[in-house]
PDB file of C-alpha atoms in Angstrom:
ATOM      1  CA  MET A   1      62.364 158.408  46.888  1.00 49.00           C
ATOM      2  CA  VAL A   2      62.174 161.752  45.138  1.00 51.00           C
ATOM      3  CA  LEU A   3      62.360 160.032  41.776  1.00 52.00           C
ATOM      4  CA  CYS A   4      59.472 157.729  42.676  1.00 52.00           C
ATOM      5  CA  GLY A   5      57.451 160.741  43.822  1.00 53.00           C
ATOM      6  CA  LEU A   6      58.112 162.513  40.538  1.00 52.00           C
ATOM      7  CA  LEU A   7      57.033 159.440  38.617  1.00 51.00           C
ATOM      8  CA  THR A   8      53.713 159.275  40.408  1.00 53.00           C
ATOM      9  CA  ILE A   9      53.079 162.978  39.841  1.00 55.00           C
ATOM     10  CA  SER A  10      53.865 162.857  36.137  1.00 55.00           C
ATOM     11  CA  THR A  11      52.049 159.602  35.332  1.00 51.00           C
ATOM     12  CA  GLY A  12      48.621 161.161  34.873  1.00 61.00           C
ATOM     13  CA  CYS A  13      48.873 161.342  31.062  1.00 71.00           C
ATOM     14  CA  GLN A  14      50.838 158.133  30.511  1.00 72.00           C
ATOM     15  CA  THR A  15      49.544 154.766  29.427  1.00 82.00           C
ATOM     16  CA  THR A  16      49.997 151.746  31.611  1.00 84.00           C
ATOM     17  CA  GLU A  17      52.748 150.511  29.295  1.00 85.00           C
ATOM     18  CA  GLU A  18      54.673 153.804  29.589  1.00 85.00           C
ATOM     19  CA  ARG A  19      54.355 153.737  33.359  1.00 86.00           C
ATOM     20  CA  LEU A  20      55.658 150.163  33.490  1.00 85.00           C
ATOM     21  CA  GLU A  21      58.616 151.084  31.278  1.00 86.00           C
ATOM     22  CA  ALA A  22      59.426 154.128  33.426  1.00 86.00           C
ATOM     23  CA  ALA A  23      59.198 151.996  36.568  1.00 85.00           C
ATOM     24  CA  ALA A  24      61.479 149.349  35.037  1.00 85.00           C
ATOM     25  CA  VAL A  25      64.058 151.983  34.078  1.00 84.00           C
ATOM     26  CA  THR A  26      63.957 153.477  37.570  1.00 83.00           C
ATOM     27  CA  LYS A  27      64.221 150.065  39.205  1.00 83.00           C
ATOM     28  CA  GLY A  28      67.173 149.181  36.963  1.00 79.00           C
ATOM     29  CA  LYS A  29      69.035 152.381  37.836  1.00 77.00           C
ATOM     30  CA  ILE A  30      68.538 151.745  41.536  1.00 77.00           C
ATOM     31  CA  ALA A  31      69.649 148.105  41.240  1.00 73.00           C
ATOM     32  CA  ALA A  32      72.736 148.996  39.180  1.00 72.00           C
ATOM     33  CA  GLY A  33      74.299 150.962  42.024  1.00 68.00           C
ATOM     34  CA  VAL A  34      77.876 152.179  41.954  1.00 67.00           C
ATOM     35  CA  VAL A  35      80.806 149.919  41.169  1.00 70.00           C
ATOM     36  CA  LEU A  36      84.147 151.210  42.421  1.00 73.00           C
ATOM     37  CA  ALA A  37      87.470 149.907  41.262  1.00 75.00           C
ATOM     38  CA  PRO A  38      89.355 147.904  43.892  1.00 80.00           C
ATOM     39  CA  LEU A  39      91.735 149.850  46.118  1.00 78.00           C
ATOM     40  CA  PRO A  40      95.422 149.533  45.305  1.00 80.00           C
ATOM     41  CA  ASP A  41      97.260 147.183  47.672  1.00 81.00           C
ATOM     42  CA  ASP A  42      99.329 150.091  49.024  1.00 80.00           C
ATOM     43  CA  CYS A  43      96.167 151.652  50.440  1.00 81.00           C
ATOM     44  CA  ARG A  44      95.825 148.772  52.885  1.00 83.00           C
ATOM     45  CA  LYS A  45      99.432 148.656  54.118  1.00 83.00           C
ATOM     46  CA  HIS A  46     100.192 149.865  57.609  1.00 84.00           C
ATOM     47  CA  MET A  47     103.227 151.861  58.641  1.00 83.00           C
ATOM     48  CA  GLY A  48     106.230 149.785  59.555  1.00 84.00           C
ATOM     49  CA  ARG A  49     107.121 150.005  63.224  1.00 87.00           C
ATOM     50  CA  VAL A  50     110.399 151.623  64.162  1.00 87.00           C
ATOM     51  CA  VAL A  51     111.911 149.913  67.172  1.00 88.00           C
ATOM     52  CA  PRO A  52     115.098 151.298  68.706  1.00 89.00           C
ATOM     53  CA  LYS A  53     118.035 148.948  68.351  1.00 90.00           C
ATOM     54  CA  ALA A  54     120.554 148.262  71.104  1.00 92.00           C
ATOM     55  CA  GLY A  55     123.397 150.762  70.888  1.00 93.00           C
ATOM     56  CA  GLU A  56     121.649 152.872  68.252  1.00 91.00           C
ATOM     57  CA  LYS A  57     121.751 156.619  68.708  1.00 94.00           C
ATOM     58  CA  VAL A  58     118.426 158.344  69.257  1.00 92.00           C
ATOM     59  CA  ARG A  59     118.808 160.529  66.160  1.00 94.00           C
ATOM     60  CA  TRP A  60     119.204 157.404  63.972  1.00 93.00           C
ATOM     61  CA  THR A  61     115.999 155.941  65.380  1.00 93.00           C
ATOM     62  CA  GLN A  62     114.308 159.277  64.749  1.00 94.00           C
ATOM     63  CA  LYS A  63     115.580 159.329  61.152  1.00 94.00           C
ATOM     64  CA  ARG A  64     114.281 155.802  60.533  1.00 92.00           C
ATOM     65  CA  TRP A  65     110.910 156.842  61.940  1.00 92.00           C
ATOM     66  CA  GLU A  66     110.852 159.960  59.733  1.00 94.00           C
ATOM     67  CA  TYR A  67     111.664 157.838  56.671  1.00 93.00           C
ATOM     68  CA  SER A  68     108.790 155.454  57.505  1.00 92.00           C
ATOM     69  CA  ALA A  69     106.408 158.346  58.153  1.00 92.00           C
ATOM     70  CA  ASP A  70     107.322 159.959  54.816  1.00 93.00           C
ATOM     71  CA  ALA A  71     106.631 156.669  53.029  1.00 91.00           C
ATOM     72  CA  VAL A  72     103.207 156.436  54.665  1.00 91.00           C
ATOM     73  CA  ASP A  73     102.451 160.060  53.779  1.00 92.00           C
ATOM     74  CA  ARG A  74     103.197 159.278  50.115  1.00 91.00           C
ATOM     75  CA  GLN A  75     101.000 156.196  50.368  1.00 91.00           C
ATOM     76  CA  ILE A  76      98.116 158.216  51.827  1.00 91.00           C
ATOM     77  CA  ASP A  77      98.506 160.877  49.136  1.00 92.00           C
ATOM     78  CA  GLY A  78      98.375 158.170  46.445  1.00 90.00           C
ATOM     79  CA  CYS A  79      95.258 156.606  47.941  1.00 89.00           C
ATOM     80  CA  ALA A  80      93.568 159.997  48.247  1.00 89.00           C
ATOM     81  CA  GLU A  81      94.362 160.712  44.588  1.00 90.00           C
ATOM     82  CA  PHE A  82      92.918 157.310  43.615  1.00 89.00           C
ATOM     83  CA  TYR A  83      89.729 157.983  45.590  1.00 86.00           C
ATOM     84  CA  ASP A  84      89.350 161.506  44.183  1.00 87.00           C
ATOM     85  CA  THR A  85      89.756 160.162  40.639  1.00 88.00           C
ATOM     86  CA  GLN A  86      87.116 157.493  41.244  1.00 84.00           C
ATOM     87  CA  ARG A  87      84.721 159.999  42.763  1.00 82.00           C
ATOM     88  CA  SER A  88      85.119 162.429  39.862  1.00 84.00           C
ATOM     89  CA  ARG A  89      84.495 159.615  37.369  1.00 82.00           C
ATOM     90  CA  MET A  90      81.299 158.613  39.180  1.00 79.00           C
ATOM     91  CA  GLN A  91      80.055 162.201  39.325  1.00 75.00           C
ATOM     92  CA  SER A  92      80.652 162.786  35.612  1.00 71.00           C
ATOM     93  CA  LYS A  93      78.380 159.886  34.589  1.00 62.00           C
TER      94      LYS A  93
END
């Protein structure tokens, strides 16, 4: 919107051809949009459920849960790093 407003303000000294070219460039930039790389498969995985087993001690169940939670934390950190990298690439263009 702002870009279109600037074009109309600054078109007073332009020829019709120059205005059409500027409009085509603006329209092309808007239509191009942003293309993000696909998310890694790990970013869509859910945490495995830890179900207590018959005869299992509570601390073992807790340890299995902690192991699963640590794996998900690493997964989330990896996905956040991927997203941050993509965002920085888009901002530098």
